[in-house]
Short mmCIF file of C-alpha atoms and ligand atoms in Angstrom, two decimals:
data_model
loop_
_atom_site.label_atom_id
_atom_site.label_comp_id
_atom_site.label_asym_id
_atom_site.label_seq_id
_atom_site.Cartn_x
_atom_site.Cartn_y
_atom_site.Cartn_z
CA MET A 273 0.09 0.18 -0.13
CA ARG A 274 1.17 3.59 -0.87
CA PRO A 275 2.19 5.59 1.91
CA SER A 276 0.23 8.86 2.78
CA ILE A 277 1.91 11.98 1.76
CA SER A 278 1.38 15.38 3.37
CA VAL A 279 2.34 18.52 1.30
CA LEU A 280 2.76 21.85 3.25
CA GLY A 281 2.31 24.60 0.72
CA THR A 282 0.06 24.39 -2.26
CA GLY A 283 1.17 27.50 -4.52
CA LEU A 284 2.01 26.80 -8.12
CA MET A 285 4.55 24.20 -7.15
CA GLY A 286 3.02 22.65 -4.31
CA SER A 287 -0.42 22.22 -6.12
CA ALA A 288 1.51 20.44 -8.99
CA LEU A 289 3.17 18.08 -6.44
CA VAL A 290 -0.14 17.22 -4.93
CA ARG A 291 -1.78 16.46 -8.48
CA ALA A 292 1.05 14.32 -9.63
CA LEU A 293 1.09 12.33 -6.47
CA ARG A 294 -2.64 11.83 -6.60
CA THR A 295 -2.03 10.79 -10.29
CA ALA A 296 0.21 8.18 -8.89
CA GLU A 297 -2.45 7.07 -6.38
CA TYR A 298 -0.97 8.34 -3.36
CA PRO A 299 -3.34 9.33 -0.54
CA VAL A 300 -2.26 12.96 -0.13
CA VAL A 301 -3.07 15.55 2.72
CA ALA A 302 -2.58 19.22 1.41
CA TRP A 303 -2.16 22.23 3.58
CA ASN A 304 -1.84 25.70 2.53
CA ARG A 305 -1.60 28.90 4.75
CA THR A 306 -4.48 30.46 2.52
CA ARG A 307 -6.78 27.45 2.51
CA ALA A 308 -8.65 28.60 -0.66
CA ARG A 309 -5.77 28.13 -2.52
CA ALA A 310 -5.73 24.56 -1.47
CA GLU A 311 -9.43 23.66 -1.68
CA PRO A 312 -9.56 23.02 -5.67
CA LEU A 313 -7.10 20.23 -4.94
CA ALA A 314 -10.13 18.39 -3.40
CA GLU A 315 -11.08 17.49 -6.52
CA CYS A 316 -8.21 15.14 -7.42
CA GLY A 317 -8.81 13.37 -4.30
CA ALA A 318 -6.58 15.24 -1.78
CA ARG A 319 -7.80 15.92 1.82
CA ILE A 320 -7.36 19.42 2.87
CA ALA A 321 -5.95 19.68 6.34
CA ASP A 322 -7.22 22.16 9.01
CA SER A 323 -3.83 22.65 10.68
CA VAL A 324 -0.11 22.07 9.70
CA ALA A 325 -0.42 19.85 12.90
CA ASP A 326 -3.04 17.83 11.32
CA ALA A 327 -1.35 17.19 8.14
CA VAL A 328 1.94 16.50 9.84
CA ALA A 329 0.24 13.84 12.06
CA ALA A 330 -1.56 12.37 9.09
CA SER A 331 1.51 11.07 7.14
CA ASP A 332 4.68 9.37 7.67
CA ILE A 333 6.26 11.65 4.72
CA VAL A 334 5.66 15.36 4.98
CA ILE A 335 6.59 17.37 1.71
CA THR A 336 7.44 21.11 2.44
CA ASN A 337 7.24 23.53 -0.62
CA VAL A 338 6.68 27.16 0.24
CA LEU A 339 8.04 30.50 -0.12
CA ASP A 340 11.63 29.95 1.64
CA TYR A 341 13.30 28.23 4.41
CA GLY A 342 12.20 30.91 6.72
CA SER A 343 8.42 30.14 6.10
CA THR A 344 8.98 26.25 6.42
CA ARG A 345 10.80 26.98 9.66
CA SER A 346 7.81 29.10 11.16
CA LEU A 347 5.42 26.17 10.25
CA LEU A 348 7.29 23.56 11.81
CA GLU A 349 8.52 25.35 15.11
CA ASP A 350 4.83 25.54 16.07
CA GLU A 351 4.76 24.01 19.41
CA ALA A 352 1.89 21.29 18.26
CA VAL A 353 3.64 20.64 15.02
CA ALA A 354 7.23 20.06 16.45
CA ALA A 355 5.40 17.43 18.98
CA GLU A 356 4.22 15.30 15.78
CA LEU A 357 7.85 15.41 14.00
CA ASP A 358 9.48 12.51 15.87
CA GLY A 359 10.03 9.91 13.14
CA THR A 360 8.40 12.03 10.06
CA LEU A 361 10.37 11.87 7.10
CA LEU A 362 10.38 15.52 6.22
CA ILE A 363 11.36 16.38 2.57
CA GLU A 364 12.09 20.06 1.94
CA LEU A 365 11.32 20.91 -1.70
CA THR A 366 11.42 24.64 -0.77
CA SER A 367 14.32 26.46 -2.78
CA GLY A 368 17.14 27.78 -0.65
CA SER A 369 21.05 27.74 0.09
CA PRO A 370 23.20 24.88 1.22
CA ASP A 371 23.54 27.12 4.74
CA GLU A 372 20.14 26.84 4.98
CA ALA A 373 19.49 23.25 4.24
CA ARG A 374 22.49 22.27 6.75
CA GLU A 375 20.79 24.45 9.32
CA ALA A 376 17.35 23.03 8.46
CA THR A 377 18.78 19.48 8.60
CA ALA A 378 20.08 20.05 12.17
CA TRP A 379 16.98 21.82 13.43
CA ALA A 380 14.66 18.74 12.31
CA GLU A 381 17.11 16.08 13.60
CA SER A 382 17.06 17.77 17.05
CA HIS A 383 13.29 17.44 16.80
CA GLY A 384 13.67 13.59 15.98
CA ALA A 385 12.51 13.82 12.23
CA ARG A 386 14.42 12.88 9.52
CA TRP A 387 15.10 15.44 6.65
CA LEU A 388 15.77 15.03 3.02
CA ASP A 389 16.72 18.34 1.31
CA GLY A 390 15.83 18.87 -2.16
CA ALA A 391 15.38 21.46 -5.03
CA VAL A 392 12.94 21.20 -8.01
CA LEU A 393 14.63 21.86 -11.30
CA ALA A 394 11.50 22.31 -13.25
CA THR A 395 8.51 24.31 -13.78
CA PRO A 396 5.06 23.27 -12.31
CA ASP A 397 3.95 22.30 -15.70
CA LEU A 398 6.45 19.44 -15.86
CA ILE A 399 5.92 18.07 -12.64
CA GLY A 400 4.87 14.19 -13.13
CA THR A 401 6.99 13.94 -16.14
CA ARG A 402 10.54 12.56 -16.87
CA GLU A 403 11.40 16.21 -17.76
CA ALA A 404 11.34 17.14 -14.03
CA ALA A 405 14.50 16.90 -12.57
CA LEU A 406 14.52 16.82 -8.58
CA VAL A 407 17.73 16.65 -7.05
CA ILE A 408 17.83 15.33 -3.33
CA SER A 409 20.64 15.29 -0.54
CA GLY A 410 20.62 13.50 2.67
CA ASP A 411 20.42 10.06 4.38
CA PRO A 412 20.54 7.36 1.48
CA ASP A 413 18.14 5.03 3.47
CA ALA A 414 15.73 7.86 3.73
CA PHE A 415 16.16 8.54 -0.13
CA ALA A 416 15.39 5.04 -0.68
CA GLU A 417 12.22 4.97 1.50
CA ALA A 418 10.70 8.25 -0.13
CA GLU A 419 12.14 7.36 -3.99
CA PRO A 420 8.93 5.72 -5.34
CA ALA A 421 6.86 8.86 -4.28
CA LEU A 422 9.62 11.24 -5.65
CA GLU A 423 9.61 9.19 -8.78
CA ALA A 424 5.93 10.16 -9.17
CA LEU A 425 7.14 13.94 -9.24
CA GLY A 426 9.73 13.50 -12.08
CA GLU A 427 13.27 11.97 -12.30
CA ALA A 428 14.48 11.84 -8.49
CA ILE A 429 18.28 12.12 -8.25
CA HIS A 430 20.04 11.66 -5.10
CA VAL A 431 23.02 13.83 -5.19
CA GLY A 432 24.88 13.14 -1.85
CA THR A 433 24.51 12.54 1.67
CA ALA A 434 25.85 16.01 2.42
CA ALA A 435 22.67 18.10 3.54
CA GLY A 436 23.67 21.43 1.22
CA HIS A 437 24.31 19.27 -2.05
CA ALA A 438 20.97 19.59 -3.56
CA ASN A 439 20.71 23.16 -3.00
CA ALA A 440 24.54 23.73 -4.27
CA VAL A 441 23.52 21.63 -7.52
CA ASP A 442 20.26 23.70 -7.67
CA ALA A 443 22.25 27.27 -7.65
CA ALA A 444 24.93 25.57 -10.18
CA VAL A 445 22.23 25.17 -12.47
CA LEU A 446 20.84 28.42 -12.03
CA SER A 447 24.39 29.81 -12.86
CA MET A 448 24.30 27.56 -16.06
CA MET A 449 20.99 28.90 -17.00
CA TRP A 450 21.44 32.42 -16.34
CA GLY A 451 25.03 32.41 -18.15
CA GLY A 452 23.09 30.71 -21.21
CA LEU A 453 20.24 33.22 -21.09
CA PHE A 454 22.19 36.39 -20.70
CA GLY A 455 24.41 35.13 -23.49
CA VAL A 456 21.08 35.17 -25.68
CA LEU A 457 19.87 38.28 -24.54
CA HIS A 458 23.59 39.68 -25.70
CA ALA A 459 23.27 37.99 -28.92
CA ILE A 460 19.60 39.57 -29.54
CA ALA A 461 21.04 42.92 -28.71
CA VAL A 462 23.86 42.66 -30.92
CA GLY A 463 21.51 41.19 -33.76
CA GLN A 464 19.45 44.03 -33.32
CA ALA A 465 21.99 46.70 -33.34
CA GLU A 466 23.50 45.47 -36.33
CA GLY A 467 19.98 44.97 -38.29
CA VAL A 468 20.14 41.19 -38.44
CA ASP A 469 16.89 39.03 -38.77
CA LEU A 470 16.05 37.78 -35.30
CA GLU A 471 14.62 34.60 -36.93
CA MET A 472 17.84 33.85 -38.88
CA LEU A 473 19.82 34.22 -35.49
CA GLU A 474 17.25 31.90 -33.80
CA ALA A 475 18.13 29.48 -36.63
CA ARG A 476 21.64 29.44 -35.65
CA MET A 477 20.99 28.91 -32.07
CA PRO A 478 21.22 24.95 -32.13
CA SER A 479 24.67 24.94 -33.59
CA ALA A 480 25.94 27.24 -30.80
CA PHE A 481 24.27 25.12 -28.02
CA ALA A 482 25.80 22.06 -29.55
CA VAL A 483 29.24 23.69 -28.84
CA ILE A 484 28.42 24.61 -25.41
CA GLY A 485 27.13 21.29 -24.70
CA GLN A 486 30.49 19.61 -26.03
CA MET A 487 32.71 22.20 -23.96
CA ALA A 488 30.67 22.05 -20.95
CA THR A 489 31.18 18.50 -20.85
CA ASP A 490 34.84 18.94 -21.45
CA LEU A 491 35.16 21.47 -18.91
CA ALA A 492 33.66 19.45 -16.28
CA ARG A 493 35.72 16.30 -16.89
CA ARG A 494 39.16 18.42 -17.25
CA THR A 495 38.55 20.18 -13.89
CA ALA A 496 37.52 16.91 -12.23
CA ALA A 497 41.09 15.46 -13.39
CA GLY A 498 43.14 18.97 -12.75
CA ARG A 499 43.89 18.70 -16.51
CA PHE A 500 44.56 22.72 -16.81
CA ASP A 501 47.44 22.84 -18.94
CA ALA A 502 46.72 22.50 -22.91
CA ASP A 503 47.42 19.08 -24.11
CA GLU A 504 46.56 17.21 -27.45
CA GLU A 505 43.06 16.97 -26.60
CA THR A 506 42.32 20.57 -25.96
CA LEU A 507 39.48 22.14 -27.86
CA SER A 508 40.51 25.84 -27.27
CA THR A 509 42.90 27.73 -25.19
CA VAL A 510 42.62 30.70 -22.98
CA LEU A 511 44.01 32.99 -25.54
CA THR A 512 41.57 31.77 -28.23
CA HIS A 513 38.44 32.84 -26.12
CA ALA A 514 40.26 35.98 -25.03
CA GLY A 515 40.89 36.81 -28.64
CA ALA A 516 37.23 36.25 -29.90
CA LEU A 517 35.97 38.51 -26.85
CA GLY A 518 37.70 41.36 -28.56
CA HIS A 519 35.38 41.04 -31.55
CA LEU A 520 32.26 41.09 -29.47
CA ARG A 521 33.31 44.05 -27.31
CA ALA A 522 34.16 46.00 -30.67
CA VAL A 523 30.50 45.37 -31.88
CA MET A 524 29.13 45.98 -28.25
CA ASP A 525 31.11 49.36 -28.05
CA ALA A 526 30.41 50.44 -31.56
CA SER A 527 26.65 50.05 -31.06
CA GLY A 528 26.37 51.09 -27.33
CA ILE A 529 25.07 47.83 -25.81
CA ASP A 530 25.49 47.89 -22.01
CA PRO A 531 28.82 45.67 -21.31
CA ALA A 532 28.33 45.13 -17.93
CA VAL A 533 28.18 41.19 -18.04
CA VAL A 534 30.99 40.78 -20.84
CA ASN A 535 33.17 43.14 -18.81
CA GLY A 536 33.06 40.36 -16.29
CA TYR A 537 34.31 38.03 -18.84
CA GLY A 538 37.10 40.48 -19.47
CA HIS A 539 38.09 40.70 -15.88
CA PHE A 540 38.59 36.96 -15.69
CA PHE A 541 40.73 37.04 -18.96
CA GLY A 542 42.74 39.53 -17.20
CA LYS A 543 43.47 37.34 -14.11
CA ALA A 544 44.61 34.57 -16.58
CA GLU A 545 46.89 36.83 -18.75
CA ALA A 546 48.33 38.30 -15.12
CA ALA A 547 49.16 34.60 -13.97
CA GLY A 548 50.72 33.80 -17.26
CA ARG A 549 47.91 31.28 -18.30
CA LEU A 550 46.68 32.61 -21.62
CA ASP A 551 48.29 29.42 -23.06
CA ALA A 552 46.22 27.00 -20.89
CA ASP A 553 43.21 25.00 -21.51
CA PHE A 554 40.05 27.14 -21.38
CA ALA A 555 39.15 25.02 -18.47
CA ALA A 556 41.89 26.58 -16.26
CA MET A 557 39.41 29.67 -16.12
CA SER A 558 37.62 28.19 -13.35
CA THR A 559 40.77 28.36 -11.24
CA PHE A 560 40.47 32.20 -11.42
CA MET A 561 36.82 32.22 -9.93
CA LYS A 562 37.53 29.88 -6.97
CA ALA A 563 37.48 31.49 -3.58
CA ALA A 564 41.44 32.21 -2.46
CA ASP A 565 42.63 28.93 -0.51
P1 NAP B 875 3.74 30.45 -5.14
O1 NAP B 875 2.95 30.09 -6.16
O2 NAP B 875 4.31 32.02 -5.01
O3 NAP B 875 3.45 29.79 -3.71
C1 NAP B 875 4.22 30.14 -2.43
C2 NAP B 875 3.52 29.24 -1.69
O4 NAP B 875 4.58 29.58 -0.40
C3 NAP B 875 2.31 29.53 -1.17
O5 NAP B 875 1.58 28.35 -0.74
C4 NAP B 875 2.23 30.31 -0.41
O6 NAP B 875 1.03 30.33 0.82
C5 NAP B 875 3.43 30.08 0.78
N1 NAP B 875 3.98 30.94 1.99
C6 NAP B 875 4.51 32.00 1.56
N2 NAP B 875 4.96 32.37 2.54
C7 NAP B 875 4.35 31.82 3.67
C8 NAP B 875 4.51 31.82 5.06
N3 NAP B 875 5.24 32.59 5.59
N4 NAP B 875 3.99 30.97 5.67
C9 NAP B 875 3.58 29.74 5.09
N5 NAP B 875 3.32 29.68 3.79
C10 NAP B 875 3.88 30.62 3.12
O7 NAP B 875 5.28 29.95 -5.22
P2 NAP B 875 5.76 28.51 -5.95
O8 NAP B 875 6.07 28.71 -7.64
O9 NAP B 875 4.67 27.52 -5.60
O10 NAP B 875 7.33 28.28 -5.39
C11 NAP B 875 7.19 27.67 -4.17
C12 NAP B 875 8.48 26.86 -4.09
O11 NAP B 875 9.10 26.31 -5.16
C13 NAP B 875 9.76 28.11 -3.83
O12 NAP B 875 10.80 27.56 -3.05
C14 NAP B 875 10.28 28.29 -5.56
O13 NAP B 875 11.51 28.80 -5.49
C15 NAP B 875 10.16 26.74 -5.74
N6 NAP B 875 10.21 26.61 -7.13
C16 NAP B 875 9.23 27.12 -7.93
C17 NAP B 875 9.22 26.68 -9.13
C18 NAP B 875 8.23 27.52 -10.45
O14 NAP B 875 8.26 27.29 -11.58
N7 NAP B 875 7.36 27.89 -9.71
C19 NAP B 875 10.29 26.15 -9.86
C20 NAP B 875 11.40 25.47 -8.90
C21 NAP B 875 11.31 25.60 -7.80
P3 NAP B 875 -0.09 31.37 0.29
O15 NAP B 875 -0.94 30.73 -0.74
O16 NAP B 875 -0.99 31.27 1.79
O17 NAP B 875 0.19 32.83 -0.02
#
């Protein structure tokens, strides 16, 4: 028999989580601060709890998905709720930082609860499909227990026992996303400044993404292996990229496009040059971003 699952927070994401769990035939108890926002979920068979304590007492597995960790804490800290936490498996799917995850894990464990910390790498419309990824960190046994339910929400990936790892992966993915998206926004600005047809530019995007995909894999593997010097498998050196940046800056300067983000690239190439590393593999650039040892 499928275990009952309580979901605290039925905003856009929480509602999608409830619906996907119901589709997979889990008994679900839903609670939301604004009850009216949870009530439509009764139509898919969720029971709407009268209080957080009611929801927590109803299930062995409790998923939290609210605005932030502070909101989660304010719900769980309530005396009546904290009294129900012993033995509960809490799965925090609210977005936050690694520090917040570590702190929340310690707090939950001090109240006898088990805590898995997760991040949803998907929009609500993808929940319940294999396109939604959920990264989860924490105790592997707790993950194994929750995995079937988490798999009803998307692809559930255990990213490590350390509490902060799921939020660290989430932050790293956000960095990749914005790096890519700001690149596209600049490409559009450059295209517009030079009168390039945006449909034509859009048609070129797949080939650019193919290059990024190949290089991204190469950067991660080289960094893991510490292979920062250029070798026979190097795809491009720091100098190659630094030179190409000059072409981009020229067009941006000529057309008055705000170079703030691109100036950041120049900052790191400057560090590489000062360190005498222009002849290194491009993967060496990550060494200039790390915190000083
Ligand atoms: P949302 O639609 O704005 O819902 C926010 C939820 O948080 C609502 O249930 C809200 O309750 C509750 N809440 C806010 N402050 C609260 C408080 N002080 N105490 C108790 N409950 C409180 O946001 P969402 O899109 O569902 O996002 C929820 C979480 O999922 C966030 O951490 C977000 O980063 C994450 N996430 C969202 C997406 C996405 O595409 N939407 C993707 C990945 C991750 P009320 O209804 O009473 O206001």
